[in-house]
Amino acid sequence: MDFAYTPQQEALRKEVRDFIAKAFTPEVYAEMQAENEGRPFHRTACQTPHLKALFQKIADRGWVGISYPREYGGQGGDRISQYIVEEELYRVNISISLGGSGAPAILAAGSEEQKRHFIPKLISGDYMFAQGFTEPRGGADLAGLQCRAVKDGDYYVINGQKIYTSNAESATHVYLMARTNKDLPKHEGISIFLVPMNTPGITIRPLWTIQNDPRPTMTTTYGHARTNETFYDNVRVHKSTLLGEENKGWRVGSMGLNLDRVGAARYLISVRRDEDIVNWIKSSREFGDYSPANDQAIRDKIAELWTEAQVCRLMTMRSMSIVERGGKFTYEGSAEKVWAPEHGVRTTEAITQMLGAYGQLLHGSRRAIREGLFAHNVMGSFQSGINHGSVQVMRDQVARRGLGLPRNRG
Ligand SMILES: Cc1cc2nc3c(=O)[nH]c(=O)nc-3n(C[C@H](O)[C@H](O)[C@H](O)COP(=O)(O)OP(=O)(O)OC[C@H]3O[C@@H](n4cnc5c(N)ncnc54)[C@H](O)[C@@H]3O)c2cc1C
């Protein structure tokens, strides 16, 4: 088995690197510094002129949605090429992802009209989804959701509350899971709606996370400074906003979540953090004569972490390869979702030990190392094992779908 990239894929990587070297002008960096919210920049949320122009240049090269079919605005390309472009841009804090599980779910389960309407607009950045799945009574038991959508002629009327609706403040639509039949077993009777955020009756309330105070620096690999509570009060939506069949939303939602776990993001969060540590170790001047690069314990540790990061990479490649070949993809994304965030926590713990007390100094502190990057990553790393499905729940999915164990009724 050969894990090497093809010459064309290597050429694409070089092309993206050359592009970055030229297009990331001092003006772009200045805007990134000023607009920084600690997470990668996404085109829908960027309104400043140089960043907007940068995203347009990226789009003009056909680099967004490479693996999506041409008839829906993509390039009909392969996932590895898309991954390569995403990887290179993510390293410089630019996200060109289509924003979560909405796009893969529409492609898999949407009507022709929905595919033609949504996918090109998600690729162009005119649309962006927030995901409205989790509710206050518990996200792990997603199938127990209580938000109701009641049919009223050609419309549905939605009432309920969601929590952790990240990006709701800048999204154009919410990809919303609601109960359409409360008499069916809990995994049934659920439907998904593609709801415009400006529909009357939607209220967004910010939910600030530990990463908001102080705001991290732009090089932080995490950056959920804000998520949201969202309230749906008699929100009336047309039946054309229903994705897939009524009461069959559980399968659509799970499939979308699983497919969204395939790709660059998870591996890159890990690898970026490892690279940041290695770069610091190589160039550290903070401790006078003591050089971390010559400390055997540190050398051993970073070699171990790098090896772990390669496992993340291989898991990602395997998942992409399965999806690319149209194979059965069930638990592999869950396995990645266990390994990558836990590797992340181990990485942040390791750098904290290497830095001692300095590892706790945040952005703004006079003696903070690399503007507090590593301390911010410690705080951020904990949510990565919770969002997008907690690692405990992911382990259970690996046990059931990967290893054939019975459903845990305990
Ligand atoms: C920063 C952040 C951003 C997020 N963004 C979004 C978003 O955009 N959209 C969205 O819909 N959701 C989002 N989430 C929600 C996320 O998916 C949930 O937090 C997650 O599913 C866990 O749900 P919970 O927090 O309600 O924990 P709970 O369901 O209350 O669970 C608490 C703990 O118990 C464990 N647990 C629960 N049940 C079991 C079980 N059966 N077996 C083993 N362990 C179990 C869980 O793993 C967890 O550790 C986000 C969360 C965070 C932290």
Short mmCIF file of C-alpha atoms and ligand atoms in Angstrom, two decimals:
data_model
loop_
_atom_site.label_atom_id
_atom_site.label_comp_id
_atom_site.label_asym_id
_atom_site.label_seq_id
_atom_site.Cartn_x
_atom_site.Cartn_y
_atom_site.Cartn_z
CA MET A 1 0.00 0.00 0.00
CA ASP A 2 1.40 3.37 -1.03
CA PHE A 3 0.38 6.36 1.08
CA ALA A 4 2.24 8.87 -1.08
CA TYR A 5 0.46 11.68 -2.91
CA THR A 6 0.36 11.57 -6.69
CA PRO A 7 2.57 14.02 -8.66
CA GLN A 8 -0.58 16.01 -9.52
CA GLN A 9 -1.51 16.23 -5.84
CA GLU A 10 2.02 17.33 -4.93
CA ALA A 11 1.83 19.96 -7.68
CA LEU A 12 -1.48 21.19 -6.27
CA ARG A 13 0.08 21.52 -2.81
CA LYS A 14 2.91 23.57 -4.26
CA GLU A 15 0.45 25.74 -6.16
CA VAL A 16 -1.45 26.49 -2.94
CA ARG A 17 1.79 27.26 -1.07
CA ASP A 18 2.92 29.60 -3.84
CA PHE A 19 -0.47 31.27 -3.76
CA ILE A 20 -0.23 31.79 0.00
CA ALA A 21 3.26 33.26 -0.30
CA LYS A 22 1.97 35.87 -2.78
CA ALA A 23 -1.62 36.53 -1.77
CA PHE A 24 -1.07 36.89 1.98
CA THR A 25 0.03 40.48 1.86
CA PRO A 26 0.77 42.63 4.91
CA GLU A 27 -2.71 44.14 4.45
CA VAL A 28 -4.31 40.70 4.70
CA TYR A 29 -2.32 39.88 7.83
CA ALA A 30 -3.22 43.25 9.36
CA GLU A 31 -6.92 42.56 8.84
CA MET A 32 -6.56 39.08 10.27
CA GLN A 33 -4.89 40.51 13.35
CA ALA A 34 -7.62 43.12 13.79
CA GLU A 35 -10.53 40.78 13.14
CA ASN A 36 -9.13 37.81 15.02
CA GLU A 37 -11.57 35.84 17.10
CA GLY A 38 -9.16 33.01 17.77
CA ARG A 39 -10.48 30.62 15.14
CA PRO A 40 -9.85 30.17 11.44
CA PHE A 41 -11.44 32.81 9.21
CA HIS A 42 -14.45 31.69 7.23
CA ARG A 43 -15.51 33.58 4.15
CA THR A 44 -19.16 34.10 5.07
CA ALA A 45 -18.18 35.87 8.27
CA CYS A 46 -15.44 38.05 6.69
CA GLN A 47 -16.48 41.52 5.59
CA THR A 48 -13.17 43.39 5.49
CA PRO A 49 -11.92 44.27 1.99
CA HIS A 50 -8.59 42.43 1.81
CA LEU A 51 -9.89 39.25 3.40
CA LYS A 52 -12.95 39.31 1.13
CA ALA A 53 -10.68 39.71 -1.88
CA LEU A 54 -8.49 36.86 -0.65
CA PHE A 55 -11.47 34.51 -0.35
CA GLN A 56 -12.59 35.55 -3.83
CA LYS A 57 -9.17 34.64 -5.24
CA ILE A 58 -9.37 31.24 -3.54
CA ALA A 59 -12.86 30.68 -5.00
CA ASP A 60 -11.75 31.84 -8.47
CA ARG A 61 -9.16 29.07 -8.46
CA GLY A 62 -11.93 26.51 -7.94
CA TRP A 63 -10.53 25.47 -4.57
CA VAL A 64 -13.78 25.53 -2.60
CA GLY A 65 -15.90 22.37 -2.73
CA ILE A 66 -13.46 20.59 -5.04
CA SER A 67 -15.08 17.19 -4.42
CA TYR A 68 -18.64 18.42 -5.05
CA PRO A 69 -20.24 17.62 -8.43
CA ARG A 70 -19.88 20.18 -11.18
CA GLU A 71 -23.63 20.52 -11.68
CA TYR A 72 -23.87 21.90 -8.13
CA GLY A 73 -20.97 24.32 -8.42
CA GLY A 74 -18.10 22.04 -7.37
CA GLN A 75 -15.19 20.75 -9.42
CA GLY A 76 -16.06 17.04 -9.53
CA GLY A 77 -12.59 16.41 -8.10
CA ASP A 78 -11.25 13.98 -5.52
CA ARG A 79 -11.33 14.35 -1.76
CA ILE A 80 -7.58 14.17 -1.34
CA SER A 81 -7.14 17.26 -3.54
CA GLN A 82 -9.77 19.07 -1.50
CA TYR A 83 -8.00 17.94 1.63
CA ILE A 84 -4.63 19.24 0.40
CA VAL A 85 -6.03 22.70 -0.30
CA GLU A 86 -7.89 22.78 3.02
CA GLU A 87 -4.78 21.64 4.87
CA GLU A 88 -2.51 24.32 3.43
CA LEU A 89 -5.04 27.11 3.96
CA TYR A 90 -5.94 25.96 7.46
CA ARG A 91 -2.28 26.29 8.44
CA VAL A 92 -2.60 30.00 7.74
CA ASN A 93 -5.95 30.23 9.53
CA ILE A 94 -8.24 30.17 6.52
CA SER A 95 -11.19 27.78 6.51
CA ILE A 96 -12.87 26.97 3.21
CA SER A 97 -15.02 24.18 4.62
CA LEU A 98 -18.67 24.27 3.65
CA GLY A 99 -19.52 24.51 7.32
CA GLY A 100 -20.45 21.25 8.94
CA SER A 101 -22.74 18.42 8.08
CA GLY A 102 -25.40 20.39 6.18
CA ALA A 103 -23.78 20.20 2.72
CA PRO A 104 -22.95 16.46 2.79
CA ALA A 105 -26.45 15.71 4.09
CA ILE A 106 -28.12 17.76 1.34
CA LEU A 107 -26.00 16.04 -1.28
CA ALA A 108 -26.96 12.64 0.10
CA ALA A 109 -30.61 13.19 0.98
CA GLY A 110 -31.79 16.48 -0.52
CA SER A 111 -34.23 16.94 -3.40
CA GLU A 112 -32.78 17.98 -6.74
CA GLU A 113 -34.13 21.47 -6.12
CA GLN A 114 -32.44 21.67 -2.72
CA LYS A 115 -29.12 20.48 -4.16
CA ARG A 116 -29.26 23.07 -6.94
CA HIS A 117 -30.25 25.82 -4.55
CA PHE A 118 -28.03 25.19 -1.53
CA ILE A 119 -24.78 23.57 -2.67
CA PRO A 120 -23.66 26.33 -5.09
CA LYS A 121 -24.49 28.99 -2.51
CA LEU A 122 -22.60 27.13 0.21
CA ILE A 123 -19.62 26.86 -2.13
CA SER A 124 -19.78 30.55 -3.05
CA GLY A 125 -20.07 31.51 0.62
CA ASP A 126 -23.43 33.23 0.13
CA TYR A 127 -24.90 30.68 2.52
CA MET A 128 -23.58 29.25 5.72
CA PHE A 129 -25.27 26.79 8.07
CA ALA A 130 -25.38 26.74 11.82
CA GLN A 131 -26.27 23.35 13.23
CA GLY A 132 -29.26 23.23 15.55
CA PHE A 133 -29.19 19.74 17.02
CA THR A 134 -28.22 19.91 20.71
CA GLU A 135 -30.82 20.85 23.32
CA PRO A 136 -30.39 21.94 26.94
CA ARG A 137 -31.49 18.60 28.40
CA GLY A 138 -28.48 16.82 26.84
CA GLY A 139 -26.72 16.49 23.51
CA ALA A 140 -25.43 12.95 23.99
CA ASP A 141 -29.00 11.70 23.93
CA LEU A 142 -29.71 13.53 20.69
CA ALA A 143 -32.61 11.25 19.80
CA GLY A 144 -34.40 12.48 22.95
CA LEU A 145 -34.77 15.98 21.46
CA GLN A 146 -37.94 17.88 22.23
CA CYS A 147 -38.03 20.78 19.78
CA ARG A 148 -41.35 20.29 17.93
CA ALA A 149 -42.30 20.91 14.29
CA VAL A 150 -46.06 20.61 13.80
CA LYS A 151 -47.53 20.40 10.32
CA ASP A 152 -50.01 23.09 9.36
CA GLY A 153 -51.07 22.72 5.71
CA ASP A 154 -48.04 23.42 3.52
CA TYR A 155 -46.10 24.71 6.54
CA TYR A 156 -44.50 23.47 9.73
CA VAL A 157 -44.59 25.48 12.94
CA ILE A 158 -41.44 25.03 15.04
CA ASN A 159 -41.21 25.60 18.79
CA GLY A 160 -38.31 24.78 21.08
CA GLN A 161 -34.84 25.65 22.26
CA LYS A 162 -31.39 24.63 21.10
CA ILE A 163 -28.08 25.14 22.83
CA TYR A 164 -24.53 25.39 21.46
CA THR A 165 -25.75 26.58 18.07
CA SER A 166 -22.28 27.71 16.99
CA ASN A 167 -22.06 30.35 14.26
CA ALA A 168 -25.77 31.16 14.51
CA GLU A 169 -24.80 34.83 14.69
CA SER A 170 -23.25 34.77 11.22
CA ALA A 171 -25.05 31.86 9.54
CA THR A 172 -27.72 32.41 6.91
CA HIS A 173 -29.54 29.14 7.74
CA VAL A 174 -29.87 26.70 10.56
CA TYR A 175 -29.75 22.99 9.83
CA LEU A 176 -32.33 22.08 12.42
CA MET A 177 -33.43 18.79 13.91
CA ALA A 178 -36.97 18.73 15.30
CA ARG A 179 -39.55 16.18 16.36
CA THR A 180 -42.40 15.82 13.87
CA ASN A 181 -44.10 12.88 15.55
CA LYS A 182 -43.96 12.40 19.31
CA ASP A 183 -45.86 9.09 19.28
CA LEU A 184 -43.18 7.17 17.38
CA PRO A 185 -40.10 5.60 19.08
CA LYS A 186 -37.52 8.30 19.84
CA HIS A 187 -35.16 7.63 16.89
CA GLU A 188 -38.14 7.92 14.58
CA GLY A 189 -40.44 10.89 14.35
CA ILE A 190 -37.48 13.25 13.86
CA SER A 191 -37.08 15.49 10.79
CA ILE A 192 -34.50 17.95 9.52
CA PHE A 193 -35.29 21.44 8.25
CA LEU A 194 -33.14 23.97 6.39
CA VAL A 195 -34.40 27.14 8.04
CA PRO A 196 -33.38 30.68 7.03
CA MET A 197 -31.99 32.43 10.11
CA ASN A 198 -34.06 35.53 9.37
CA THR A 199 -37.37 33.67 9.74
CA PRO A 200 -39.55 35.49 12.27
CA GLY A 201 -39.59 33.84 15.70
CA ILE A 202 -35.88 32.92 15.92
CA THR A 203 -33.93 34.48 18.77
CA ILE A 204 -30.15 34.09 19.17
CA ARG A 205 -28.51 34.57 22.55
CA PRO A 206 -24.71 34.42 22.87
CA LEU A 207 -23.13 31.77 25.06
CA TRP A 208 -19.54 32.76 25.83
CA THR A 209 -17.03 30.04 26.43
CA ILE A 210 -13.91 29.86 28.58
CA GLN A 211 -11.93 30.93 25.51
CA ASN A 212 -13.48 34.37 25.39
CA ASP A 213 -11.62 36.04 28.24
CA PRO A 214 -9.07 37.01 27.17
CA ARG A 215 -9.58 36.33 23.48
CA PRO A 216 -6.89 34.00 22.14
CA THR A 217 -4.38 35.05 19.55
CA MET A 218 -4.89 34.30 15.87
CA THR A 219 -2.58 31.32 15.86
CA THR A 220 -4.67 29.33 18.32
CA THR A 221 -5.85 26.04 16.91
CA TYR A 222 -9.20 26.11 18.68
CA GLY A 223 -11.32 29.15 19.18
CA HIS A 224 -14.89 28.64 20.19
CA ALA A 225 -15.03 31.98 22.01
CA ARG A 226 -18.73 32.13 21.32
CA THR A 227 -21.50 29.68 20.72
CA ASN A 228 -25.23 30.38 21.16
CA GLU A 229 -28.56 29.46 22.57
CA THR A 230 -31.28 29.64 19.92
CA PHE A 231 -35.00 29.90 20.59
CA TYR A 232 -37.74 28.99 18.12
CA ASP A 233 -41.04 30.60 18.89
CA ASN A 234 -43.80 29.70 16.40
CA VAL A 235 -41.30 29.67 13.55
CA ARG A 236 -43.30 29.01 10.39
CA VAL A 237 -41.44 27.33 7.55
CA HIS A 238 -42.64 25.99 4.21
CA LYS A 239 -42.62 22.21 3.68
CA SER A 240 -39.94 22.69 1.02
CA THR A 241 -37.47 23.33 3.86
CA LEU A 242 -37.79 19.67 4.94
CA LEU A 243 -34.63 17.71 4.12
CA GLY A 244 -35.40 14.12 3.13
CA GLU A 245 -38.60 12.47 4.28
CA GLU A 246 -40.68 13.53 7.24
CA ASN A 247 -39.87 11.45 10.35
CA LYS A 248 -36.72 10.03 8.72
CA GLY A 249 -34.37 12.77 9.88
CA TRP A 250 -32.38 10.63 12.30
CA ARG A 251 -30.66 8.67 9.52
CA VAL A 252 -30.00 11.83 7.49
CA GLY A 253 -28.61 13.67 10.48
CA SER A 254 -26.33 10.85 11.63
CA MET A 255 -25.06 10.25 8.11
CA GLY A 256 -24.28 13.98 7.69
CA LEU A 257 -22.47 14.11 11.02
CA ASN A 258 -20.44 11.05 10.15
CA LEU A 259 -19.51 12.35 6.70
CA ASP A 260 -18.53 15.69 8.18
CA ARG A 261 -15.98 13.86 10.33
CA VAL A 262 -14.14 12.91 7.12
CA GLY A 263 -11.65 15.48 6.01
CA ALA A 264 -8.95 17.82 6.97
CA ALA A 265 -10.29 19.55 10.04
CA ARG A 266 -9.73 16.96 12.74
CA TYR A 267 -6.29 15.89 11.65
CA LEU A 268 -5.24 19.48 11.12
CA ILE A 269 -6.24 20.63 14.57
CA SER A 270 -3.84 18.01 15.91
CA VAL A 271 -1.06 18.57 13.47
CA ARG A 272 -1.14 22.36 13.73
CA ARG A 273 -0.69 22.11 17.46
CA ASP A 274 2.22 19.70 17.12
CA GLU A 275 3.86 21.94 14.54
CA ASP A 276 3.44 24.99 16.77
CA ILE A 277 5.23 23.15 19.58
CA VAL A 278 8.06 21.93 17.37
CA ASN A 279 8.54 25.41 15.91
CA TRP A 280 8.69 26.92 19.37
CA ILE A 281 11.14 24.28 20.62
CA LYS A 282 13.44 24.90 17.68
CA SER A 283 13.47 28.66 18.09
CA SER A 284 12.99 29.14 21.85
CA ARG A 285 15.18 31.86 23.36
CA GLU A 286 13.12 32.45 26.48
CA PHE A 287 15.26 30.49 28.91
CA GLY A 288 18.77 31.81 28.38
CA ASP A 289 21.29 28.98 28.08
CA TYR A 290 18.67 26.29 28.48
CA SER A 291 17.51 25.05 25.09
CA PRO A 292 14.41 22.82 25.03
CA ALA A 293 15.62 21.41 21.71
CA ASN A 294 18.56 19.82 23.54
CA ASP A 295 16.49 18.37 26.36
CA GLN A 296 16.25 14.62 25.84
CA ALA A 297 12.93 14.26 27.67
CA ILE A 298 11.39 16.93 25.43
CA ARG A 299 12.82 15.39 22.28
CA ASP A 300 11.34 12.01 23.24
CA LYS A 301 7.96 13.53 23.98
CA ILE A 302 7.62 15.48 20.76
CA ALA A 303 8.68 12.46 18.72
CA GLU A 304 5.94 10.48 20.47
CA LEU A 305 3.34 13.19 19.79
CA TRP A 306 4.38 13.47 16.16
CA THR A 307 3.91 9.72 15.80
CA GLU A 308 0.44 10.02 17.29
CA ALA A 309 -0.37 12.81 14.84
CA GLN A 310 0.57 10.50 11.98
CA VAL A 311 -2.06 8.06 13.27
CA CYS A 312 -4.61 10.88 12.95
CA ARG A 313 -3.44 11.45 9.42
CA LEU A 314 -3.73 7.81 8.44
CA MET A 315 -7.19 7.51 9.97
CA THR A 316 -8.26 10.56 7.97
CA MET A 317 -6.81 9.14 4.75
CA ARG A 318 -8.53 5.82 5.35
CA SER A 319 -11.92 7.47 5.90
CA MET A 320 -11.54 9.60 2.79
CA SER A 321 -10.55 6.58 0.79
CA ILE A 322 -13.63 4.64 1.95
CA VAL A 323 -15.98 7.50 1.11
CA GLU A 324 -14.25 8.14 -2.22
CA ARG A 325 -14.77 4.51 -3.24
CA GLY A 326 -18.42 4.63 -2.14
CA GLY A 327 -17.69 2.10 0.63
CA LYS A 328 -19.62 1.58 3.84
CA PHE A 329 -18.61 4.29 6.27
CA THR A 330 -20.10 3.79 9.70
CA TYR A 331 -17.77 3.95 12.71
CA GLU A 332 -14.52 5.20 11.15
CA GLY A 333 -15.38 8.88 11.65
CA SER A 334 -16.25 8.12 15.29
CA ALA A 335 -12.87 6.44 15.79
CA GLU A 336 -11.14 9.56 14.46
CA LYS A 337 -13.30 11.67 16.72
CA VAL A 338 -11.94 9.71 19.69
CA TRP A 339 -8.30 9.69 18.69
CA ALA A 340 -7.78 13.24 17.41
CA PRO A 341 -9.21 15.25 20.34
CA GLU A 342 -7.58 13.00 22.92
CA HIS A 343 -4.28 13.35 21.12
CA GLY A 344 -4.97 17.10 21.31
CA VAL A 345 -5.39 16.97 25.06
CA ARG A 346 -2.18 14.93 25.42
CA THR A 347 -0.37 17.50 23.29
CA THR A 348 -1.52 20.43 25.36
CA GLU A 349 -0.66 18.59 28.58
CA ALA A 350 2.82 17.87 27.25
CA ILE A 351 3.59 21.48 26.33
CA THR A 352 2.24 22.62 29.70
CA GLN A 353 4.73 20.32 31.41
CA MET A 354 7.53 21.57 29.17
CA LEU A 355 6.75 25.22 29.93
CA GLY A 356 6.04 24.85 33.65
CA ALA A 357 4.33 27.93 35.09
CA TYR A 358 4.83 29.84 31.81
CA GLY A 359 2.39 27.40 30.22
CA GLN A 360 -0.46 29.03 32.12
CA LEU A 361 0.10 32.60 31.01
CA LEU A 362 -2.56 33.83 28.59
CA HIS A 363 -2.56 36.47 25.88
CA GLY A 364 -1.86 39.87 27.41
CA SER A 365 0.40 38.59 30.16
CA ARG A 366 3.86 40.19 30.03
CA ARG A 367 5.77 36.91 30.14
CA ALA A 368 3.35 34.87 28.05
CA ILE A 369 5.15 32.61 25.59
CA ARG A 370 4.06 32.96 21.98
CA GLU A 371 1.30 35.36 23.09
CA GLY A 372 -0.16 32.66 25.33
CA LEU A 373 -0.83 30.32 22.42
CA PHE A 374 -0.15 27.16 24.36
CA ALA A 375 -2.18 28.20 27.40
CA HIS A 376 -5.13 29.05 25.13
CA ASN A 377 -4.81 25.69 23.46
CA VAL A 378 -5.06 23.98 26.85
CA MET A 379 -8.40 25.69 27.46
CA GLY A 380 -9.61 24.97 23.95
CA SER A 381 -8.61 21.35 23.89
CA PHE A 382 -11.29 20.27 26.36
CA GLN A 383 -14.22 21.27 24.17
CA SER A 384 -12.84 19.32 21.22
CA GLY A 385 -13.70 16.07 23.02
CA ILE A 386 -17.29 17.28 23.52
CA ASN A 387 -18.42 19.17 20.43
CA HIS A 388 -19.51 17.25 17.37
CA GLY A 389 -20.32 14.25 19.55
CA SER A 390 -18.52 13.51 22.82
CA VAL A 391 -15.69 10.97 22.88
CA GLN A 392 -17.68 8.70 25.22
CA VAL A 393 -20.53 8.50 22.75
CA MET A 394 -18.06 8.03 19.88
CA ARG A 395 -16.47 5.10 21.74
CA ASP A 396 -19.89 3.54 22.08
CA GLN A 397 -20.42 3.88 18.31
CA VAL A 398 -17.09 2.20 17.61
CA ALA A 399 -18.04 -0.62 20.00
CA ARG A 400 -21.42 -1.13 18.34
CA ARG A 401 -20.80 -0.43 14.67
CA GLY A 402 -17.15 -1.32 14.46
CA LEU A 403 -16.93 -4.24 16.85
CA GLY A 404 -20.50 -5.55 16.66
CA LEU A 405 -21.25 -5.22 20.37
CA PRO A 406 -24.91 -4.91 21.42
CA ARG A 407 -26.42 -1.49 22.23
CA ASN A 408 -25.52 -0.49 25.80
CA ARG A 409 -28.73 -0.53 27.83
CA GLY A 410 -27.00 0.19 31.14
C1 LIG B 1 -17.86 24.56 21.94
C2 LIG B 1 -19.01 23.71 21.54
C3 LIG B 1 -19.61 23.92 20.31
C4 LIG B 1 -20.72 23.15 19.93
N1 LIG B 1 -21.35 23.42 18.73
C5 LIG B 1 -22.51 22.77 18.44
C6 LIG B 1 -23.29 23.15 17.28
O1 LIG B 1 -22.89 23.99 16.49
N2 LIG B 1 -24.47 22.55 17.08
C7 LIG B 1 -24.97 21.58 17.93
O2 LIG B 1 -26.06 21.07 17.68
N3 LIG B 1 -24.26 21.21 19.03
C8 LIG B 1 -23.05 21.78 19.29
N4 LIG B 1 -22.34 21.43 20.43
C9 LIG B 1 -22.94 20.46 21.34
C10 LIG B 1 -22.22 19.13 21.44
O3 LIG B 1 -22.49 18.32 20.33
C11 LIG B 1 -22.70 18.52 22.76
O4 LIG B 1 -22.12 19.29 23.79
C12 LIG B 1 -22.33 17.08 22.91
O5 LIG B 1 -23.08 16.29 22.02
C13 LIG B 1 -22.58 16.57 24.35
O6 LIG B 1 -23.84 16.97 24.79
P1 LIG B 1 -24.00 17.75 26.20
O7 LIG B 1 -22.99 18.84 26.27
O8 LIG B 1 -25.44 18.16 26.33
O9 LIG B 1 -23.61 16.68 27.29
P2 LIG B 1 -24.55 15.58 27.94
O10 LIG B 1 -25.39 14.94 26.91
O11 LIG B 1 -25.24 16.20 29.10
O12 LIG B 1 -23.47 14.56 28.46
C14 LIG B 1 -22.63 14.87 29.58
C15 LIG B 1 -21.48 13.86 29.63
O13 LIG B 1 -22.01 12.53 29.81
C16 LIG B 1 -21.51 11.67 28.79
N5 LIG B 1 -22.57 10.74 28.38
C17 LIG B 1 -23.86 11.04 28.14
N6 LIG B 1 -24.53 9.93 27.74
C18 LIG B 1 -23.64 8.93 27.70
C19 LIG B 1 -23.71 7.54 27.34
N7 LIG B 1 -24.86 6.99 26.94
N8 LIG B 1 -22.58 6.81 27.42
C20 LIG B 1 -21.41 7.35 27.83
N9 LIG B 1 -21.28 8.66 28.19
C21 LIG B 1 -22.36 9.44 28.12
C22 LIG B 1 -21.14 12.57 27.62
O14 LIG B 1 -20.16 11.99 26.82
C23 LIG B 1 -20.65 13.81 28.33
O15 LIG B 1 -19.29 13.65 28.69
C24 LIG B 1 -21.21 22.14 20.80
C25 LIG B 1 -20.58 21.93 22.04
C26 LIG B 1 -19.49 22.70 22.40
C27 LIG B 1 -18.85 22.44 23.75
#
